[in-house]
Amino acid sequence: MQTWFITGASGGLASRITRRLLERGDRVAATVRKPGVLDDLQAQYDSQLWQAKLDLTNPQQIAEVVERAFTELGTVDVFVNNAAYGLYGAVEGASDRQIEHLFMTNVLGSLRAARAVLPFFRNQGSGHIVQISSMAGHYSIPGMGLYSSSKWAVEGAFEALAKEVAPFGIKTTIVEPGGIRTNFAAGNAVFGERMDVYRDMEAGQLVSMMKGEVPGLDMSMFNKMVIGDPDKMAQQIIHCVDQGDGPIRMALGSDAYKKIKASLLERLAALEEQKELAYSTDADDVNKQV
């Protein structure tokens, strides 16, 4: 039996992970923003499920909840940093408050939670951090710039963190799902101001599509275009932790594989075209071979 600490455990991918773990006999420390949403599982699994309210924009609460979990449970083997949400629309249309809250949750919240867990993992000499990112951590399109930027920041920070904590016996996996058949977009999406200048452009069209405002759009068919199975993804994440090794990044969903690969190839091709320019700006005393 392992003990898993999961943030944002009441919805989306994390809820599937939580249920699978409880079903197989593991112990789960689940944090939620709204108390009571996991009461059905609490009644079914009793002491297997430990609950706490956690708002990732509250630094003091993060530290207190993490410390209480380790104190009351004795040990935590796996930390799943899941809680996040999407902010959509043109970059210009979002308010300062919306942008700040997005980064407070998706980036600073993830970092603060991981940093709170690390001293306990070091003392144990073991632990596994599972950071839920997104395929959007590798590319960005109009209408998704702010959400993507939060995931790019997460990718950069946790790539370095993984290398920093490996000598202490702590493993790190960055999970990059594609579209998942959960309520992530519909239930947790926040939208910036609908500016008329962007309404008929790609950013505005994305928001209209997400809100079901496109004439003739069959939302049931649109939802079927989201291909990721949350149960299969949850099982692969659990399997990765059980195996205890593997690459730092885990792409889940054929859409994630295709979009990440296309983005990397496009960026590499653009970089190669600039090789001569890049080398030309070195100092004159640099010995270089183009």
PDB file of C-alpha atoms in Angstrom:
ATOM      1  CA  MET A   1       0.000   0.000   0.000  1.00  0.00           C
ATOM      2  CA  GLN A   2       1.237   3.457  -0.945  1.00  0.00           C
ATOM      3  CA  THR A   3       0.082   6.881   0.205  1.00  0.00           C
ATOM      4  CA  TRP A   4      -0.655   9.453  -2.489  1.00  0.00           C
ATOM      5  CA  PHE A   5      -1.169  13.184  -1.946  1.00  0.00           C
ATOM      6  CA  ILE A   6      -3.326  14.644  -4.746  1.00  0.00           C
ATOM      7  CA  THR A   7      -4.281  18.292  -5.229  1.00  0.00           C
ATOM      8  CA  GLY A   8      -7.528  19.154  -6.995  1.00  0.00           C
ATOM      9  CA  ALA A   9      -8.721  15.606  -6.403  1.00  0.00           C
ATOM     10  CA  SER A  10     -12.418  16.218  -6.946  1.00  0.00           C
ATOM     11  CA  GLY A  11     -12.473  16.620 -10.707  1.00  0.00           C
ATOM     12  CA  GLY A  12     -11.037  15.659 -14.046  1.00  0.00           C
ATOM     13  CA  LEU A  13      -8.094  13.327 -14.314  1.00  0.00           C
ATOM     14  CA  ALA A  14      -7.285  13.489 -10.590  1.00  0.00           C
ATOM     15  CA  SER A  15     -10.688  12.114  -9.601  1.00  0.00           C
ATOM     16  CA  ARG A  16     -10.079   9.045 -11.774  1.00  0.00           C
ATOM     17  CA  ILE A  17      -6.640   8.534 -10.244  1.00  0.00           C
ATOM     18  CA  THR A  18      -8.126   8.863  -6.752  1.00  0.00           C
ATOM     19  CA  ARG A  19     -10.854   6.293  -7.374  1.00  0.00           C
ATOM     20  CA  ARG A  20      -8.492   3.762  -8.932  1.00  0.00           C
ATOM     21  CA  LEU A  21      -6.054   4.071  -6.042  1.00  0.00           C
ATOM     22  CA  LEU A  22      -8.762   3.618  -3.428  1.00  0.00           C
ATOM     23  CA  GLU A  23     -10.188   0.623  -5.294  1.00  0.00           C
ATOM     24  CA  ARG A  24      -6.858  -1.173  -5.237  1.00  0.00           C
ATOM     25  CA  GLY A  25      -6.244  -0.431  -1.540  1.00  0.00           C
ATOM     26  CA  ASP A  26      -3.889   2.533  -1.576  1.00  0.00           C
ATOM     27  CA  ARG A  27      -4.301   5.483   0.764  1.00  0.00           C
ATOM     28  CA  VAL A  28      -5.089   8.921  -0.671  1.00  0.00           C
ATOM     29  CA  ALA A  29      -4.630  12.353   0.877  1.00  0.00           C
ATOM     30  CA  ALA A  30      -6.995  14.387  -1.278  1.00  0.00           C
ATOM     31  CA  THR A  31      -7.251  18.154  -1.305  1.00  0.00           C
ATOM     32  CA  VAL A  32     -10.264  20.010  -2.664  1.00  0.00           C
ATOM     33  CA  ARG A  33     -11.439  23.601  -2.867  1.00  0.00           C
ATOM     34  CA  LYS A  34     -15.008  22.779  -1.828  1.00  0.00           C
ATOM     35  CA  PRO A  35     -15.431  20.502   1.210  1.00  0.00           C
ATOM     36  CA  GLY A  36     -17.975  17.728   0.861  1.00  0.00           C
ATOM     37  CA  VAL A  37     -17.444  16.818  -2.788  1.00  0.00           C
ATOM     38  CA  LEU A  38     -15.691  13.566  -1.846  1.00  0.00           C
ATOM     39  CA  ASP A  39     -18.074  12.529   0.941  1.00  0.00           C
ATOM     40  CA  ASP A  40     -19.362   9.568  -1.077  1.00  0.00           C
ATOM     41  CA  LEU A  41     -15.834   8.174  -1.314  1.00  0.00           C
ATOM     42  CA  GLN A  42     -15.203   8.969   2.342  1.00  0.00           C
ATOM     43  CA  ALA A  43     -18.247   6.913   3.351  1.00  0.00           C
ATOM     44  CA  GLN A  44     -17.093   4.030   1.173  1.00  0.00           C
ATOM     45  CA  TYR A  45     -13.383   3.972   1.983  1.00  0.00           C
ATOM     46  CA  ASP A  46     -13.270   5.531   5.462  1.00  0.00           C
ATOM     47  CA  SER A  47      -9.672   5.901   6.720  1.00  0.00           C
ATOM     48  CA  GLN A  48      -8.201   5.123   3.299  1.00  0.00           C
ATOM     49  CA  LEU A  49      -9.188   8.650   2.295  1.00  0.00           C
ATOM     50  CA  TRP A  50      -7.769  11.703   4.069  1.00  0.00           C
ATOM     51  CA  GLN A  51      -9.291  15.034   3.069  1.00  0.00           C
ATOM     52  CA  ALA A  52      -8.342  18.688   3.406  1.00  0.00           C
ATOM     53  CA  LYS A  53      -9.490  21.959   1.929  1.00  0.00           C
ATOM     54  CA  LEU A  54      -6.752  23.624  -0.099  1.00  0.00           C
ATOM     55  CA  ASP A  55      -6.656  26.807  -2.138  1.00  0.00           C
ATOM     56  CA  LEU A  56      -3.425  26.917  -4.141  1.00  0.00           C
ATOM     57  CA  THR A  57      -3.457  30.705  -4.097  1.00  0.00           C
ATOM     58  CA  ASN A  58      -3.017  30.618  -0.304  1.00  0.00           C
ATOM     59  CA  PRO A  59       0.685  30.006   0.488  1.00  0.00           C
ATOM     60  CA  GLN A  60       0.165  29.572   4.233  1.00  0.00           C
ATOM     61  CA  GLN A  61      -2.600  27.052   3.704  1.00  0.00           C
ATOM     62  CA  ILE A  62      -0.415  25.033   1.310  1.00  0.00           C
ATOM     63  CA  ALA A  63       2.352  24.726   3.907  1.00  0.00           C
ATOM     64  CA  GLU A  64      -0.085  23.860   6.707  1.00  0.00           C
ATOM     65  CA  VAL A  65      -1.978  21.190   4.748  1.00  0.00           C
ATOM     66  CA  VAL A  66       1.188  19.484   3.500  1.00  0.00           C
ATOM     67  CA  GLU A  67       2.696  19.402   6.990  1.00  0.00           C
ATOM     68  CA  ARG A  68      -0.536  18.082   8.479  1.00  0.00           C
ATOM     69  CA  ALA A  69      -0.752  15.316   5.876  1.00  0.00           C
ATOM     70  CA  PHE A  70       2.765  14.044   6.600  1.00  0.00           C
ATOM     71  CA  THR A  71       2.252  14.380  10.360  1.00  0.00           C
ATOM     72  CA  GLU A  72      -1.077  12.572  10.479  1.00  0.00           C
ATOM     73  CA  LEU A  73      -0.346   9.942   7.831  1.00  0.00           C
ATOM     74  CA  GLY A  74       3.264   9.294   8.791  1.00  0.00           C
ATOM     75  CA  THR A  75       4.520   9.201   5.236  1.00  0.00           C
ATOM     76  CA  VAL A  76       3.527  10.183   1.706  1.00  0.00           C
ATOM     77  CA  ASP A  77       5.022   8.227  -1.181  1.00  0.00           C
ATOM     78  CA  VAL A  78       3.646  10.083  -4.198  1.00  0.00           C
ATOM     79  CA  PHE A  79       2.698  13.720  -4.672  1.00  0.00           C
ATOM     80  CA  VAL A  80       0.372  14.510  -7.615  1.00  0.00           C
ATOM     81  CA  ASN A  81       0.325  18.221  -8.424  1.00  0.00           C
ATOM     82  CA  ASN A  82      -2.908  18.394 -10.403  1.00  0.00           C
ATOM     83  CA  ALA A  83      -4.953  21.472  -9.499  1.00  0.00           C
ATOM     84  CA  ALA A  84      -5.106  23.972 -12.384  1.00  0.00           C
ATOM     85  CA  TYR A  85      -7.552  25.627 -14.749  1.00  0.00           C
ATOM     86  CA  GLY A  86      -7.690  27.305 -18.153  1.00  0.00           C
ATOM     87  CA  LEU A  87      -7.978  30.964 -19.096  1.00  0.00           C
ATOM     88  CA  TYR A  88      -8.982  31.473 -22.734  1.00  0.00           C
ATOM     89  CA  GLY A  89      -9.332  34.347 -25.174  1.00  0.00           C
ATOM     90  CA  ALA A  90      -6.994  36.921 -26.683  1.00  0.00           C
ATOM     91  CA  VAL A  91      -4.067  37.904 -24.466  1.00  0.00           C
ATOM     92  CA  GLU A  92      -5.175  41.537 -24.706  1.00  0.00           C
ATOM     93  CA  GLY A  93      -8.671  40.690 -23.502  1.00  0.00           C
ATOM     94  CA  ALA A  94      -7.739  39.178 -20.136  1.00  0.00           C
ATOM     95  CA  SER A  95      -7.628  41.415 -17.087  1.00  0.00           C
ATOM     96  CA  ASP A  96      -4.600  41.765 -14.826  1.00  0.00           C
ATOM     97  CA  ARG A  97      -6.599  40.081 -12.060  1.00  0.00           C
ATOM     98  CA  GLN A  98      -7.420  37.083 -14.278  1.00  0.00           C
ATOM     99  CA  ILE A  99      -3.794  36.661 -15.374  1.00  0.00           C
ATOM    100  CA  GLU A 100      -2.462  36.985 -11.845  1.00  0.00           C
ATOM    101  CA  HIS A 101      -4.931  34.414 -10.498  1.00  0.00           C
ATOM    102  CA  LEU A 102      -4.087  31.989 -13.301  1.00  0.00           C
ATOM    103  CA  PHE A 103      -0.371  32.142 -12.519  1.00  0.00           C
ATOM    104  CA  MET A 104      -0.990  32.101  -8.765  1.00  0.00           C
ATOM    105  CA  THR A 105      -2.813  28.802  -9.232  1.00  0.00           C
ATOM    106  CA  ASN A 106      -1.162  26.992 -12.131  1.00  0.00           C
ATOM    107  CA  VAL A 107       2.441  28.099 -11.612  1.00  0.00           C
ATOM    108  CA  LEU A 108       3.055  29.493  -8.132  1.00  0.00           C
ATOM    109  CA  GLY A 109       0.571  27.088  -6.560  1.00  0.00           C
ATOM    110  CA  SER A 110       2.265  24.095  -8.167  1.00  0.00           C
ATOM    111  CA  LEU A 111       5.718  25.323  -7.166  1.00  0.00           C
ATOM    112  CA  ARG A 112       4.727  26.142  -3.589  1.00  0.00           C
ATOM    113  CA  ALA A 113       3.079  22.761  -3.127  1.00  0.00           C
ATOM    114  CA  ALA A 114       6.097  20.886  -4.511  1.00  0.00           C
ATOM    115  CA  ARG A 115       8.514  22.961  -2.426  1.00  0.00           C
ATOM    116  CA  ALA A 116       6.451  22.220   0.693  1.00  0.00           C
ATOM    117  CA  VAL A 117       6.624  18.484   0.011  1.00  0.00           C
ATOM    118  CA  LEU A 118      10.339  18.292  -0.816  1.00  0.00           C
ATOM    119  CA  PRO A 119      11.781  18.567   2.734  1.00  0.00           C
ATOM    120  CA  PHE A 120       9.624  15.614   3.798  1.00  0.00           C
ATOM    121  CA  PHE A 121      10.651  13.581   0.753  1.00  0.00           C
ATOM    122  CA  ARG A 122      14.321  14.324   1.431  1.00  0.00           C
ATOM    123  CA  ASN A 123      13.961  13.203   5.036  1.00  0.00           C
ATOM    124  CA  GLN A 124      12.363   9.965   3.822  1.00  0.00           C
ATOM    125  CA  GLY A 125      15.034   9.497   1.180  1.00  0.00           C
ATOM    126  CA  SER A 126      12.332   8.781  -1.374  1.00  0.00           C
ATOM    127  CA  GLY A 127       9.255  10.161  -3.084  1.00  0.00           C
ATOM    128  CA  HIS A 128       7.737  10.669  -6.511  1.00  0.00           C
ATOM    129  CA  ILE A 129       6.429  14.007  -7.804  1.00  0.00           C
ATOM    130  CA  VAL A 130       3.861  13.747 -10.585  1.00  0.00           C
ATOM    131  CA  GLN A 131       3.312  17.192 -12.089  1.00  0.00           C
ATOM    132  CA  ILE A 132       0.291  17.406 -14.362  1.00  0.00           C
ATOM    133  CA  SER A 133       1.108  19.710 -17.252  1.00  0.00           C
ATOM    134  CA  SER A 134      -0.433  19.668 -20.740  1.00  0.00           C
ATOM    135  CA  MET A 135       0.425  19.217 -24.383  1.00  0.00           C
ATOM    136  CA  ALA A 136      -0.083  23.011 -24.406  1.00  0.00           C
ATOM    137  CA  GLY A 137       3.224  23.222 -22.543  1.00  0.00           C
ATOM    138  CA  HIS A 138       4.910  22.765 -25.935  1.00  0.00           C
ATOM    139  CA  TYR A 139       2.928  25.046 -28.243  1.00  0.00           C
ATOM    140  CA  SER A 140       0.606  28.030 -28.171  1.00  0.00           C
ATOM    141  CA  ILE A 141      -2.200  29.201 -30.428  1.00  0.00           C
ATOM    142  CA  PRO A 142      -4.413  32.306 -30.494  1.00  0.00           C
ATOM    143  CA  GLY A 143      -6.945  32.123 -27.684  1.00  0.00           C
ATOM    144  CA  MET A 144      -4.771  29.860 -25.533  1.00  0.00           C
ATOM    145  CA  GLY A 145      -1.727  32.070 -25.005  1.00  0.00           C
ATOM    146  CA  LEU A 146      -2.188  32.627 -21.286  1.00  0.00           C
ATOM    147  CA  TYR A 147      -3.071  29.040 -20.408  1.00  0.00           C
ATOM    148  CA  SER A 148      -0.180  27.778 -22.548  1.00  0.00           C
ATOM    149  CA  SER A 149       2.242  30.233 -20.947  1.00  0.00           C
ATOM    150  CA  SER A 150       1.344  28.911 -17.494  1.00  0.00           C
ATOM    151  CA  LYS A 151       2.111  25.381 -18.648  1.00  0.00           C
ATOM    152  CA  TRP A 152       5.352  26.447 -20.361  1.00  0.00           C
ATOM    153  CA  ALA A 153       6.425  27.919 -17.028  1.00  0.00           C
ATOM    154  CA  VAL A 154       5.551  24.694 -15.218  1.00  0.00           C
ATOM    155  CA  GLU A 155       7.518  22.648 -17.749  1.00  0.00           C
ATOM    156  CA  GLY A 156      10.645  24.773 -17.332  1.00  0.00           C
ATOM    157  CA  ALA A 157      10.564  24.831 -13.553  1.00  0.00           C
ATOM    158  CA  PHE A 158       9.892  21.128 -13.055  1.00  0.00           C
ATOM    159  CA  GLU A 159      12.456  20.013 -15.639  1.00  0.00           C
ATOM    160  CA  ALA A 160      15.123  21.710 -13.541  1.00  0.00           C
ATOM    161  CA  LEU A 161      13.570  20.569 -10.258  1.00  0.00           C
ATOM    162  CA  ALA A 162      13.636  16.954 -11.443  1.00  0.00           C
ATOM    163  CA  LYS A 163      17.404  17.130 -11.917  1.00  0.00           C
ATOM    164  CA  GLU A 164      17.929  18.971  -8.631  1.00  0.00           C
ATOM    165  CA  VAL A 165      16.089  16.445  -6.456  1.00  0.00           C
ATOM    166  CA  ALA A 166      17.137  13.215  -8.180  1.00  0.00           C
ATOM    167  CA  PRO A 167      20.261  12.854  -5.991  1.00  0.00           C
ATOM    168  CA  PHE A 168      17.957  12.651  -2.953  1.00  0.00           C
ATOM    169  CA  GLY A 169      16.108   9.638  -4.329  1.00  0.00           C
ATOM    170  CA  ILE A 170      13.153  11.726  -5.490  1.00  0.00           C
ATOM    171  CA  LYS A 171      11.674  10.967  -8.904  1.00  0.00           C
ATOM    172  CA  THR A 172       9.742  13.449 -11.052  1.00  0.00           C
ATOM    173  CA  THR A 173       7.317  12.878 -13.913  1.00  0.00           C
ATOM    174  CA  ILE A 174       5.783  15.695 -15.970  1.00  0.00           C
ATOM    175  CA  VAL A 175       2.515  14.448 -17.470  1.00  0.00           C
ATOM    176  CA  GLU A 176       1.432  16.060 -20.751  1.00  0.00           C
ATOM    177  CA  PRO A 177      -2.125  15.006 -21.586  1.00  0.00           C
ATOM    178  CA  GLY A 178      -3.960  15.971 -24.719  1.00  0.00           C
ATOM    179  CA  GLY A 179      -7.685  16.611 -24.658  1.00  0.00           C
ATOM    180  CA  ILE A 180      -9.429  14.556 -21.971  1.00  0.00           C
ATOM    181  CA  ARG A 181     -13.096  13.650 -21.773  1.00  0.00           C
ATOM    182  CA  THR A 182     -13.644  15.398 -18.459  1.00  0.00           C
ATOM    183  CA  ASN A 183     -15.231  18.689 -17.460  1.00  0.00           C
ATOM    184  CA  PHE A 184     -11.876  20.530 -17.450  1.00  0.00           C
ATOM    185  CA  ALA A 185     -12.716  23.022 -20.205  1.00  0.00           C
ATOM    186  CA  ALA A 186     -16.460  23.241 -19.665  1.00  0.00           C
ATOM    187  CA  GLY A 187     -16.403  23.229 -15.880  1.00  0.00           C
ATOM    188  CA  ASN A 188     -13.228  25.157 -15.079  1.00  0.00           C
ATOM    189  CA  ALA A 189     -12.731  27.494 -18.020  1.00  0.00           C
ATOM    190  CA  VAL A 190     -12.393  31.242 -17.489  1.00  0.00           C
ATOM    191  CA  PHE A 191     -12.648  33.670 -20.386  1.00  0.00           C
ATOM    192  CA  GLY A 192     -11.199  37.111 -20.919  1.00  0.00           C
ATOM    193  CA  GLU A 193     -13.181  40.049 -22.242  1.00  0.00           C
ATOM    194  CA  ARG A 194     -14.803  39.392 -25.627  1.00  0.00           C
ATOM    195  CA  MET A 195     -13.206  42.203 -27.632  1.00  0.00           C
ATOM    196  CA  ASP A 196     -14.940  42.915 -30.965  1.00  0.00           C
ATOM    197  CA  VAL A 197     -11.629  43.296 -32.818  1.00  0.00           C
ATOM    198  CA  TYR A 198     -10.834  39.617 -32.125  1.00  0.00           C
ATOM    199  CA  ARG A 199     -14.350  38.188 -32.474  1.00  0.00           C
ATOM    200  CA  ASP A 200     -13.897  36.951 -36.059  1.00  0.00           C
ATOM    201  CA  MET A 201     -10.228  36.084 -35.662  1.00  0.00           C
ATOM    202  CA  GLU A 202      -8.769  32.798 -34.489  1.00  0.00           C
ATOM    203  CA  ALA A 203      -8.743  33.776 -30.800  1.00  0.00           C
ATOM    204  CA  GLY A 204     -12.391  34.811 -30.879  1.00  0.00           C
ATOM    205  CA  GLN A 205     -13.419  31.771 -32.886  1.00  0.00           C
ATOM    206  CA  LEU A 206     -11.810  29.473 -30.327  1.00  0.00           C
ATOM    207  CA  VAL A 207     -13.807  31.063 -27.512  1.00  0.00           C
ATOM    208  CA  SER A 208     -17.031  30.903 -29.538  1.00  0.00           C
ATOM    209  CA  MET A 209     -16.434  27.223 -30.231  1.00  0.00           C
ATOM    210  CA  MET A 210     -15.694  26.453 -26.566  1.00  0.00           C
ATOM    211  CA  LYS A 211     -18.884  28.247 -25.540  1.00  0.00           C
ATOM    212  CA  GLY A 212     -20.977  26.441 -28.146  1.00  0.00           C
ATOM    213  CA  GLU A 213     -21.826  29.660 -29.956  1.00  0.00           C
ATOM    214  CA  VAL A 214     -20.846  28.560 -33.481  1.00  0.00           C
ATOM    215  CA  PRO A 215     -23.986  28.242 -35.684  1.00  0.00           C
ATOM    216  CA  GLY A 216     -24.577  24.671 -36.712  1.00  0.00           C
ATOM    217  CA  LEU A 217     -21.955  23.282 -34.331  1.00  0.00           C
ATOM    218  CA  ASP A 218     -23.102  19.998 -32.834  1.00  0.00           C
ATOM    219  CA  MET A 219     -21.545  20.057 -29.366  1.00  0.00           C
ATOM    220  CA  SER A 220     -21.969  16.290 -28.982  1.00  0.00           C
ATOM    221  CA  MET A 221     -19.871  15.795 -32.093  1.00  0.00           C
ATOM    222  CA  PHE A 222     -17.401  18.428 -30.905  1.00  0.00           C
ATOM    223  CA  ASN A 223     -17.027  16.644 -27.582  1.00  0.00           C
ATOM    224  CA  LYS A 224     -16.294  13.384 -29.414  1.00  0.00           C
ATOM    225  CA  MET A 225     -13.322  15.119 -31.025  1.00  0.00           C
ATOM    226  CA  VAL A 226     -11.782  15.144 -27.542  1.00  0.00           C
ATOM    227  CA  ILE A 227     -10.196  11.720 -27.652  1.00  0.00           C
ATOM    228  CA  GLY A 228      -8.437  11.178 -24.330  1.00  0.00           C
ATOM    229  CA  ASP A 229      -9.859   8.492 -22.031  1.00  0.00           C
ATOM    230  CA  PRO A 230      -9.350   9.695 -18.428  1.00  0.00           C
ATOM    231  CA  ASP A 231      -9.460   6.173 -16.991  1.00  0.00           C
ATOM    232  CA  LYS A 232      -6.758   4.924 -19.350  1.00  0.00           C
ATOM    233  CA  MET A 233      -4.637   7.973 -18.597  1.00  0.00           C
ATOM    234  CA  ALA A 234      -5.077   7.509 -14.856  1.00  0.00           C
ATOM    235  CA  GLN A 235      -3.994   3.891 -15.171  1.00  0.00           C
ATOM    236  CA  GLN A 236      -0.849   4.824 -17.109  1.00  0.00           C
ATOM    237  CA  ILE A 237       0.123   7.428 -14.498  1.00  0.00           C
ATOM    238  CA  ILE A 238      -0.307   4.884 -11.712  1.00  0.00           C
ATOM    239  CA  HIS A 239       1.645   2.303 -13.721  1.00  0.00           C
ATOM    240  CA  CYS A 240       4.489   4.795 -14.240  1.00  0.00           C
ATOM    241  CA  VAL A 241       4.752   5.369 -10.485  1.00  0.00           C
ATOM    242  CA  ASP A 242       4.557   1.630  -9.779  1.00  0.00           C
ATOM    243  CA  GLN A 243       7.405   1.000 -12.221  1.00  0.00           C
ATOM    244  CA  GLY A 244       9.485   3.703 -10.556  1.00  0.00           C
ATOM    245  CA  ASP A 245      11.371   4.790 -13.650  1.00  0.00           C
ATOM    246  CA  GLY A 246      10.827   6.163 -17.118  1.00  0.00           C
ATOM    247  CA  PRO A 247      11.386   9.447 -18.961  1.00  0.00           C
ATOM    248  CA  ILE A 248      10.807  12.779 -17.250  1.00  0.00           C
ATOM    249  CA  ARG A 249       7.937  13.593 -19.625  1.00  0.00           C
ATOM    250  CA  MET A 250       4.898  11.444 -20.351  1.00  0.00           C
ATOM    251  CA  ALA A 251       2.678  12.349 -23.314  1.00  0.00           C
ATOM    252  CA  LEU A 252      -0.843  10.918 -23.050  1.00  0.00           C
ATOM    253  CA  GLY A 253      -3.180  10.836 -26.035  1.00  0.00           C
ATOM    254  CA  SER A 254      -2.446  10.580 -29.743  1.00  0.00           C
ATOM    255  CA  ASP A 255      -3.317  14.265 -30.103  1.00  0.00           C
ATOM    256  CA  ALA A 256      -0.646  15.122 -27.531  1.00  0.00           C
ATOM    257  CA  TYR A 257       1.931  13.021 -29.380  1.00  0.00           C
ATOM    258  CA  LYS A 258       1.111  14.605 -32.750  1.00  0.00           C
ATOM    259  CA  LYS A 259       0.932  18.214 -31.565  1.00  0.00           C
ATOM    260  CA  ILE A 260       4.050  18.037 -29.405  1.00  0.00           C
ATOM    261  CA  LYS A 261       6.031  16.371 -32.210  1.00  0.00           C
ATOM    262  CA  ALA A 262       4.864  18.907 -34.801  1.00  0.00           C
ATOM    263  CA  SER A 263       5.722  21.814 -32.511  1.00  0.00           C
ATOM    264  CA  LEU A 264       9.202  20.490 -31.723  1.00  0.00           C
ATOM    265  CA  LEU A 265       9.971  19.823 -35.393  1.00  0.00           C
ATOM    266  CA  GLU A 266       8.753  23.280 -36.428  1.00  0.00           C
ATOM    267  CA  ARG A 267      10.842  24.999 -33.765  1.00  0.00           C
ATOM    268  CA  LEU A 268      13.913  22.904 -34.629  1.00  0.00           C
ATOM    269  CA  ALA A 269      13.588  23.761 -38.326  1.00  0.00           C
ATOM    270  CA  ALA A 270      13.272  27.457 -37.516  1.00  0.00           C
ATOM    271  CA  LEU A 271      16.350  27.253 -35.279  1.00  0.00           C
ATOM    272  CA  GLU A 272      18.439  25.540 -37.947  1.00  0.00           C
ATOM    273  CA  GLU A 273      17.646  28.351 -40.385  1.00  0.00           C
ATOM    274  CA  GLN A 274      19.152  30.801 -37.899  1.00  0.00           C
ATOM    275  CA  LYS A 275      22.382  28.912 -37.235  1.00  0.00           C
ATOM    276  CA  GLU A 276      24.576  31.184 -39.318  1.00  0.00           C
ATOM    277  CA  LEU A 277      23.015  34.291 -37.761  1.00  0.00           C
ATOM    278  CA  ALA A 278      23.465  32.920 -34.244  1.00  0.00           C
ATOM    279  CA  TYR A 279      27.164  32.100 -34.782  1.00  0.00           C
ATOM    280  CA  SER A 280      27.797  35.485 -36.410  1.00  0.00           C
ATOM    281  CA  THR A 281      27.128  37.296 -33.135  1.00  0.00           C
ATOM    282  CA  ASP A 282      29.862  35.513 -31.131  1.00  0.00           C
ATOM    283  CA  ALA A 283      32.850  37.546 -29.982  1.00  0.00           C
ATOM    284  CA  ASP A 284      35.767  37.640 -32.431  1.00  0.00           C
ATOM    285  CA  ASP A 285      38.082  35.640 -30.167  1.00  0.00           C
ATOM    286  CA  VAL A 286      35.707  32.647 -30.021  1.00  0.00           C
ATOM    287  CA  ASN A 287      36.994  29.569 -31.843  1.00  0.00           C
ATOM    288  CA  LYS A 288      33.912  28.345 -33.672  1.00  0.00           C
ATOM    289  CA  GLN A 289      33.095  25.711 -36.222  1.00  0.00           C
ATOM    290  CA  VAL A 290      29.879  26.194 -38.183  1.00  0.00           C
TER     291      VAL A 290
END
